[in-house]
């Protein structure tokens, strides 16, 4: 098998068939030996029925169907685990990432033995200025404070050699942040620009709030630096408190005036706010250790359709 396509799908009834058809059309004559691995991430619409129908009429389609929505990261993990291709590509189901780009990636791996991975990054972003600004800020912060480098704008859309895929699926952490994992395993990665198309149909499943949680995942998953901020901030605050005390004492001695209640209240609010923030940060790490300690599965399969074992219902 030359190429496995891993396609996470969550409520994609409107585009999934078009994706399948379009990819087949683009690949025809260019690449023949490939498979689709659709991962139905607990869709609530007809996605699974459509995938089942696609599976029935094809001889290169695998479908993993989750028992509920486990998230795109879990879907990618499951798909990579079922892939057998010499190359494996992670691609969205909504045709924002074009199959033509996959061919381009395959060419690069074919002609460069030293390259293990081709990742696409978004050259021009179609999203709003605010979102784009926040995302840029996130990458800057992330690269500054964590050990793994994340290429700004790089997406999950990438083609990897078998040896890299094998390493990625060895990482079985529960809280997954693929971009970080891809970077963590190393290997030579080439970045190519691509222009994300408009969604062929359906809606994005990533509201800003979900992206924010995802960003925290990225930071907390790859660096313990925020914990150190707490220590330094604590030391700084104690030092500042001594200075404050000293000044207050002098002013008190000179004017015989009691420090105003406002200053005290303000200080108390700032201090307790700071404490709560750091409690929260510690909590994030503790929660991860707690979840990992439970050793829960990253996903649970409800149905698995494959073509090697014949077509089952
Ligand atoms: N997706 C998924 N599980 C989720 C959310 C999204 O498998 O919980 C899939 C979705 O079906 C799509 C891909 O992840 O194939 C990217 O999602 P989407 O297009 O909504 O994100 P955007 O392109 O807006 O960043
Ligand atoms: Mg999309």
CSV table of C-alpha atoms and ligand atoms in Angstrom, one decimal:
chain,number,residue,atom,x,y,z
A,1,UNK,CA,0.0,0.0,0.0
A,2,UNK,CA,1.5,3.3,-1.1
A,3,UNK,CA,-0.8,5.8,0.6
A,4,UNK,CA,-3.3,5.9,3.5
A,5,UNK,CA,-5.6,8.8,3.8
A,6,UNK,CA,-6.8,9.4,7.4
A,7,UNK,CA,-10.0,11.4,7.4
A,8,UNK,CA,-11.6,12.5,10.7
A,9,UNK,CA,-15.3,13.1,10.3
A,10,UNK,CA,-17.7,14.7,12.7
A,11,UNK,CA,-21.2,15.6,11.4
A,12,UNK,CA,-20.0,15.8,7.8
A,13,UNK,CA,-23.1,14.3,6.0
A,14,UNK,CA,-23.1,17.3,3.6
A,15,UNK,CA,-19.6,16.9,2.3
A,16,UNK,CA,-18.3,13.4,3.0
A,17,UNK,CA,-19.5,11.8,-0.3
A,18,UNK,CA,-18.2,14.8,-2.3
A,19,UNK,CA,-14.8,14.5,-0.6
A,20,UNK,CA,-14.6,10.8,-1.5
A,21,UNK,CA,-15.7,11.4,-5.1
A,22,UNK,CA,-13.4,14.4,-5.6
A,23,UNK,CA,-10.4,12.7,-4.1
A,24,UNK,CA,-10.9,9.6,-6.3
A,25,UNK,CA,-11.2,11.9,-9.3
A,26,UNK,CA,-8.0,13.8,-8.5
A,27,UNK,CA,-6.0,10.7,-7.7
A,28,UNK,CA,-7.1,8.8,-10.9
A,29,UNK,CA,-4.2,8.4,-13.2
A,30,UNK,CA,-1.8,9.8,-10.6
A,31,UNK,CA,-1.9,7.3,-7.8
A,32,UNK,CA,-3.7,4.0,-7.7
A,33,UNK,CA,-2.5,2.2,-4.7
A,34,UNK,CA,-4.2,4.0,-1.8
A,35,UNK,CA,-6.8,3.6,0.9
A,36,UNK,CA,-9.3,5.8,2.7
A,37,UNK,CA,-9.5,5.5,6.5
A,38,UNK,CA,-12.6,7.4,7.5
A,39,UNK,CA,-12.9,7.9,11.3
A,40,UNK,CA,-16.5,8.7,12.3
A,41,UNK,CA,-16.0,10.7,15.5
A,42,UNK,CA,-19.4,10.0,17.0
A,43,UNK,CA,-21.4,12.0,14.4
A,44,UNK,CA,-25.0,12.7,15.2
A,45,UNK,CA,-26.1,13.0,11.6
A,46,UNK,CA,-26.0,10.6,8.7
A,47,UNK,CA,-22.3,10.6,8.3
A,48,UNK,CA,-21.9,6.9,9.3
A,49,UNK,CA,-24.7,5.7,7.0
A,50,UNK,CA,-23.0,7.5,4.1
A,51,UNK,CA,-19.6,6.0,5.0
A,52,UNK,CA,-21.2,2.6,5.2
A,53,UNK,CA,-22.6,3.0,1.7
A,54,UNK,CA,-19.3,4.2,0.4
A,55,UNK,CA,-17.6,1.2,2.0
A,56,UNK,CA,-20.1,-1.1,0.4
A,57,UNK,CA,-19.2,0.0,-3.1
A,58,UNK,CA,-15.5,0.4,-2.8
A,59,UNK,CA,-12.5,-1.9,-2.2
A,60,UNK,CA,-10.1,0.5,-0.5
A,61,UNK,CA,-12.2,2.0,2.3
A,62,UNK,CA,-11.9,1.4,6.0
A,63,UNK,CA,-14.3,3.0,8.5
A,64,UNK,CA,-13.7,3.3,12.2
A,65,UNK,CA,-16.7,4.5,14.0
A,66,UNK,CA,-16.5,5.8,17.6
A,67,UNK,CA,-19.1,5.1,20.2
A,68,UNK,CA,-19.3,8.9,20.8
A,69,UNK,CA,-17.5,12.1,20.0
A,70,UNK,CA,-13.9,11.8,21.2
A,71,UNK,CA,-12.5,14.8,19.3
A,72,UNK,CA,-10.4,15.3,16.2
A,73,UNK,CA,-7.2,14.4,18.0
A,74,UNK,CA,-8.5,11.0,19.0
A,75,UNK,CA,-9.8,10.5,15.5
A,76,UNK,CA,-6.4,11.2,14.0
A,77,UNK,CA,-4.8,8.8,16.5
A,78,UNK,CA,-7.3,6.0,15.6
A,79,UNK,CA,-6.8,6.6,11.9
A,80,UNK,CA,-3.0,6.5,12.1
A,81,UNK,CA,-3.3,3.3,14.0
A,82,UNK,CA,-5.3,1.6,11.2
A,83,UNK,CA,-3.1,2.9,8.4
A,84,UNK,CA,-0.8,0.6,6.6
A,85,UNK,CA,0.5,2.8,3.8
A,86,UNK,CA,4.1,3.5,3.1
A,87,UNK,CA,2.9,7.1,3.3
A,88,UNK,CA,0.1,8.4,5.5
A,89,UNK,CA,-1.8,11.6,5.1
A,90,UNK,CA,-4.1,13.3,7.6
A,91,UNK,CA,-6.7,15.4,5.8
A,92,UNK,CA,-10.0,17.1,6.7
A,93,UNK,CA,-13.2,15.9,5.3
A,94,UNK,CA,-14.5,19.2,4.2
A,95,UNK,CA,-12.4,19.8,1.0
A,96,UNK,CA,-10.7,22.8,2.6
A,97,UNK,CA,-7.6,20.9,2.1
A,98,UNK,CA,-7.4,19.8,-1.5
A,99,UNK,CA,-6.4,16.3,-2.7
A,100,UNK,CA,-4.2,18.0,-5.3
A,101,UNK,CA,-1.9,19.1,-2.5
A,102,UNK,CA,-1.6,15.5,-1.3
A,103,UNK,CA,-0.2,14.6,-4.8
A,104,UNK,CA,2.2,17.4,-4.4
A,105,UNK,CA,3.3,16.1,-1.0
A,106,UNK,CA,3.7,12.5,-2.4
A,107,UNK,CA,6.0,13.9,-5.1
A,108,UNK,CA,8.1,15.6,-2.5
A,109,UNK,CA,8.5,12.4,-0.5
A,110,UNK,CA,9.1,10.3,-3.6
A,111,UNK,CA,11.9,12.6,-4.8
A,112,UNK,CA,13.6,13.3,-1.4
A,113,UNK,CA,14.7,10.3,0.5
A,114,UNK,CA,15.9,12.5,3.4
A,115,UNK,CA,12.5,14.0,3.9
A,116,UNK,CA,10.2,12.1,6.3
A,117,UNK,CA,7.2,14.5,6.4
A,118,UNK,CA,5.6,17.2,4.3
A,119,UNK,CA,3.3,19.5,6.3
A,120,UNK,CA,1.1,22.2,4.8
A,121,UNK,CA,0.8,25.6,6.4
A,122,UNK,CA,-1.8,28.1,5.6
A,123,UNK,CA,-0.3,30.9,3.6
A,124,UNK,CA,-3.3,33.2,3.6
A,125,UNK,CA,-5.8,32.8,6.3
A,126,UNK,CA,-9.4,33.1,5.4
A,127,UNK,CA,-10.5,33.6,9.0
A,128,UNK,CA,-11.1,37.0,10.7
A,129,UNK,CA,-8.3,39.3,11.8
A,130,UNK,CA,-8.9,38.7,15.5
A,131,UNK,CA,-8.7,34.9,15.2
A,132,UNK,CA,-5.6,35.2,13.0
A,133,UNK,CA,-4.0,37.5,15.5
A,134,UNK,CA,-4.8,35.2,18.5
A,135,UNK,CA,-3.4,32.2,16.6
A,136,UNK,CA,-0.2,34.0,15.7
A,137,UNK,CA,0.2,35.1,19.4
A,138,UNK,CA,-0.3,31.5,20.4
A,139,UNK,CA,2.4,30.1,18.2
A,140,UNK,CA,4.8,32.8,19.4
A,141,UNK,CA,4.2,32.1,23.0
A,142,UNK,CA,4.3,28.3,22.5
A,143,UNK,CA,7.6,28.4,20.7
A,144,UNK,CA,9.1,30.7,23.3
A,145,UNK,CA,8.2,28.7,26.4
A,146,UNK,CA,8.1,25.1,25.2
A,147,UNK,CA,10.7,22.6,24.0
A,148,UNK,CA,9.0,21.7,20.8
A,149,UNK,CA,9.0,24.0,17.8
A,150,UNK,CA,5.7,24.5,16.1
A,151,UNK,CA,5.7,26.0,12.7
A,152,UNK,CA,3.3,29.0,12.6
A,153,UNK,CA,0.2,28.2,10.7
A,154,UNK,CA,1.1,24.6,10.3
A,155,UNK,CA,-2.0,22.4,10.2
A,156,UNK,CA,-2.6,18.7,10.9
A,157,UNK,CA,-2.7,18.4,7.1
A,158,UNK,CA,0.5,16.5,6.4
A,159,UNK,CA,2.0,13.4,4.8
A,160,UNK,CA,4.3,11.2,6.8
A,161,UNK,CA,6.5,8.2,6.1
A,162,UNK,CA,5.7,5.0,7.9
A,163,UNK,CA,8.5,5.3,10.4
A,164,UNK,CA,7.2,8.6,11.6
A,165,UNK,CA,3.6,7.4,11.9
A,166,UNK,CA,4.8,4.4,13.9
A,167,UNK,CA,6.5,6.8,16.4
A,168,UNK,CA,3.5,9.1,16.6
A,169,UNK,CA,1.1,6.2,17.5
A,170,UNK,CA,3.5,5.0,20.2
A,171,UNK,CA,2.7,8.2,22.1
A,172,UNK,CA,-0.4,7.2,23.9
A,173,UNK,CA,-1.1,10.2,26.0
A,174,UNK,CA,-4.7,11.0,26.7
A,175,UNK,CA,-4.6,14.7,26.2
A,176,UNK,CA,-3.4,14.9,22.6
A,177,UNK,CA,-2.2,18.0,20.7
A,178,UNK,CA,-1.1,16.6,17.3
A,179,UNK,CA,0.9,19.5,16.1
A,180,UNK,CA,3.1,19.2,19.2
A,181,UNK,CA,3.3,15.4,18.9
A,182,UNK,CA,4.4,15.6,15.3
A,183,UNK,CA,7.1,18.0,16.3
A,184,UNK,CA,8.1,16.0,19.4
A,185,UNK,CA,8.9,12.8,17.4
A,186,UNK,CA,11.3,14.8,15.3
A,187,UNK,CA,12.2,13.6,11.7
A,188,UNK,CA,12.8,15.9,8.8
A,189,UNK,CA,9.8,17.9,7.9
A,190,UNK,CA,9.4,20.1,4.9
A,191,UNK,CA,6.7,22.9,5.0
A,192,UNK,CA,4.8,23.8,2.0
A,193,UNK,CA,2.2,26.6,1.7
A,194,UNK,CA,-1.4,25.9,0.8
A,195,UNK,CA,-4.5,28.0,0.5
A,196,UNK,CA,-7.3,26.7,2.6
A,197,UNK,CA,-10.5,26.6,0.5
A,198,UNK,CA,-13.9,27.4,1.6
A,199,UNK,CA,-15.7,24.5,3.2
A,200,UNK,CA,-17.5,22.6,0.5
A,201,UNK,CA,-20.5,22.4,2.8
A,202,UNK,CA,-21.5,22.1,6.4
A,203,UNK,CA,-20.2,24.2,9.3
A,204,UNK,CA,-16.8,24.4,11.1
A,205,UNK,CA,-16.8,22.5,14.4
A,206,UNK,CA,-14.2,24.9,16.0
A,207,UNK,CA,-15.7,27.9,17.7
A,208,UNK,CA,-13.2,30.3,19.3
A,209,UNK,CA,-13.9,28.8,22.8
A,210,UNK,CA,-12.9,25.3,21.6
A,211,UNK,CA,-9.7,26.8,20.0
A,212,UNK,CA,-8.9,28.5,23.3
A,213,UNK,CA,-9.2,25.2,25.2
A,214,UNK,CA,-7.1,23.6,22.4
A,215,UNK,CA,-4.4,26.3,22.9
A,216,UNK,CA,-4.2,25.5,26.6
A,217,UNK,CA,-3.8,21.9,25.7
A,218,UNK,CA,-0.9,22.8,23.6
A,219,UNK,CA,0.9,24.8,26.2
A,220,UNK,CA,0.2,22.6,29.2
A,221,UNK,CA,1.0,19.5,27.2
A,222,UNK,CA,4.4,20.6,26.2
A,223,UNK,CA,5.9,22.7,28.9
A,224,UNK,CA,5.8,23.1,32.6
A,225,UNK,CA,7.1,26.7,32.3
A,226,UNK,CA,3.8,28.2,33.6
A,227,UNK,CA,4.4,26.5,36.9
A,228,UNK,CA,7.7,28.3,37.2
A,229,UNK,CA,6.0,31.6,36.6
A,230,UNK,CA,4.1,31.0,39.8
A,231,UNK,CA,7.3,30.6,41.8
A,232,UNK,CA,8.9,33.7,40.3
A,233,UNK,CA,5.7,35.8,40.7
A,234,UNK,CA,5.5,34.7,44.3
A,235,UNK,CA,9.1,35.8,45.0
A,236,UNK,CA,8.5,39.1,43.2
A,237,UNK,CA,5.3,39.8,45.1
A,238,UNK,CA,6.9,39.1,48.5
A,239,UNK,CA,9.7,41.5,47.6
A,240,UNK,CA,7.2,44.1,46.5
A,241,UNK,CA,5.3,43.6,49.7
A,242,UNK,CA,8.4,44.4,51.8
A,243,UNK,CA,9.0,47.6,49.7
A,244,UNK,CA,5.4,48.6,50.2
A,245,UNK,CA,5.6,47.9,53.9
A,246,UNK,CA,8.7,50.0,54.2
A,247,UNK,CA,7.2,53.0,52.3
A,248,UNK,CA,3.9,52.7,54.2
A,249,UNK,CA,5.9,52.7,57.5
A,250,UNK,CA,7.8,55.8,56.5
A,251,UNK,CA,4.7,57.7,55.3
A,252,UNK,CA,2.9,56.6,58.5
A,253,UNK,CA,5.8,57.9,60.7
A,254,UNK,CA,5.9,61.2,58.8
A,255,UNK,CA,2.2,62.0,58.5
A,256,UNK,CA,0.8,59.8,61.3
A,257,UNK,CA,-1.9,58.9,58.7
A,258,UNK,CA,-3.3,55.3,58.4
A,259,UNK,CA,-2.9,53.8,54.9
A,260,UNK,CA,-6.2,54.1,53.0
A,261,UNK,CA,-8.6,51.2,52.9
A,262,UNK,CA,-8.8,51.5,49.1
A,263,UNK,CA,-5.1,50.6,48.7
A,264,UNK,CA,-5.5,47.6,50.9
A,265,UNK,CA,-8.6,46.3,49.2
A,266,UNK,CA,-7.0,46.8,45.8
A,267,UNK,CA,-3.9,45.0,46.9
A,268,UNK,CA,-6.0,42.1,48.3
A,269,UNK,CA,-7.9,41.8,45.1
A,270,UNK,CA,-4.8,41.7,43.0
A,271,UNK,CA,-3.1,39.2,45.3
A,272,UNK,CA,-6.1,36.8,45.6
A,273,UNK,CA,-6.6,37.1,41.9
A,274,UNK,CA,-3.0,36.2,41.2
A,275,UNK,CA,-3.3,33.2,43.6
A,276,UNK,CA,-6.4,31.9,41.9
A,277,UNK,CA,-4.7,32.1,38.5
A,278,UNK,CA,-1.8,30.0,39.7
A,279,UNK,CA,-4.1,27.6,41.5
A,280,UNK,CA,-5.8,27.2,38.1
A,281,UNK,CA,-2.5,26.6,36.4
A,282,UNK,CA,-1.5,24.0,38.9
A,283,UNK,CA,-4.9,22.5,38.6
A,284,UNK,CA,-4.5,22.1,34.8
A,285,UNK,CA,-1.3,20.0,35.3
A,286,UNK,CA,-2.9,18.0,38.1
A,287,UNK,CA,-5.9,17.3,36.0
A,288,UNK,CA,-3.7,15.9,33.3
A,289,UNK,CA,-1.8,13.7,35.6
A,290,UNK,CA,-5.1,12.6,37.1
A,291,UNK,CA,-6.6,11.7,33.7
A,292,UNK,CA,-3.5,10.0,32.5
A,293,UNK,CA,-3.4,8.0,35.8
A,294,UNK,CA,-6.8,6.6,35.0
A,295,UNK,CA,-5.3,5.1,31.8
A,296,UNK,CA,-8.6,5.5,29.9
A,297,UNK,CA,-8.7,4.7,26.2
A,298,UNK,CA,-8.2,7.6,23.8
A,299,UNK,CA,-11.2,6.4,21.9
A,300,UNK,CA,-13.7,3.5,21.9
A,301,UNK,CA,-14.7,1.8,18.6
A,302,UNK,CA,-18.3,0.9,18.0
A,303,UNK,CA,-18.0,-0.3,14.4
A,304,UNK,CA,-15.0,-1.1,12.2
A,305,UNK,CA,-15.5,-1.8,8.5
A,306,UNK,CA,-12.5,-2.9,6.6
A,307,UNK,CA,-11.9,-4.3,3.2
A,308,UNK,CA,-9.2,-6.9,3.9
A,309,UNK,CA,-11.7,-9.1,5.9
A,310,UNK,CA,-14.3,-8.7,3.3
A,311,UNK,CA,-17.2,-6.4,3.5
A,312,UNK,CA,-19.3,-6.9,6.6
A,313,UNK,CA,-22.4,-5.0,7.5
B,1,LIG,N1,-13.6,16.9,13.4
B,1,LIG,C1,-13.6,15.7,14.2
B,1,LIG,N2,-14.1,15.7,15.5
B,1,LIG,C2,-14.5,16.9,16.1
B,1,LIG,C3,-14.4,18.1,15.3
B,1,LIG,C4,-14.0,18.0,14.0
B,1,LIG,O1,-13.3,14.6,13.7
B,1,LIG,O2,-14.8,16.8,17.3
B,1,LIG,C5,-13.1,16.8,12.0
B,1,LIG,C6,-14.1,17.5,11.0
B,1,LIG,O3,-15.1,16.6,10.6
B,1,LIG,C7,-13.1,17.9,9.9
B,1,LIG,C8,-11.9,18.2,10.6
B,1,LIG,O4,-12.0,17.6,11.9
B,1,LIG,O5,-12.9,16.8,9.0
B,1,LIG,C9,-11.7,19.7,10.8
B,1,LIG,O6,-12.8,20.3,11.4
B,1,LIG,P1,-13.5,21.6,10.9
B,1,LIG,O7,-13.5,21.7,9.4
B,1,LIG,O8,-14.7,21.8,11.6
B,1,LIG,O9,-12.4,22.7,11.4
B,1,LIG,P2,-11.8,24.0,10.7
B,1,LIG,O10,-11.5,23.6,9.3
B,1,LIG,O11,-12.9,24.9,10.7
B,1,LIG,O12,-10.6,24.4,11.5
B,2,LIG,MG1,-12.6,22.7,7.9
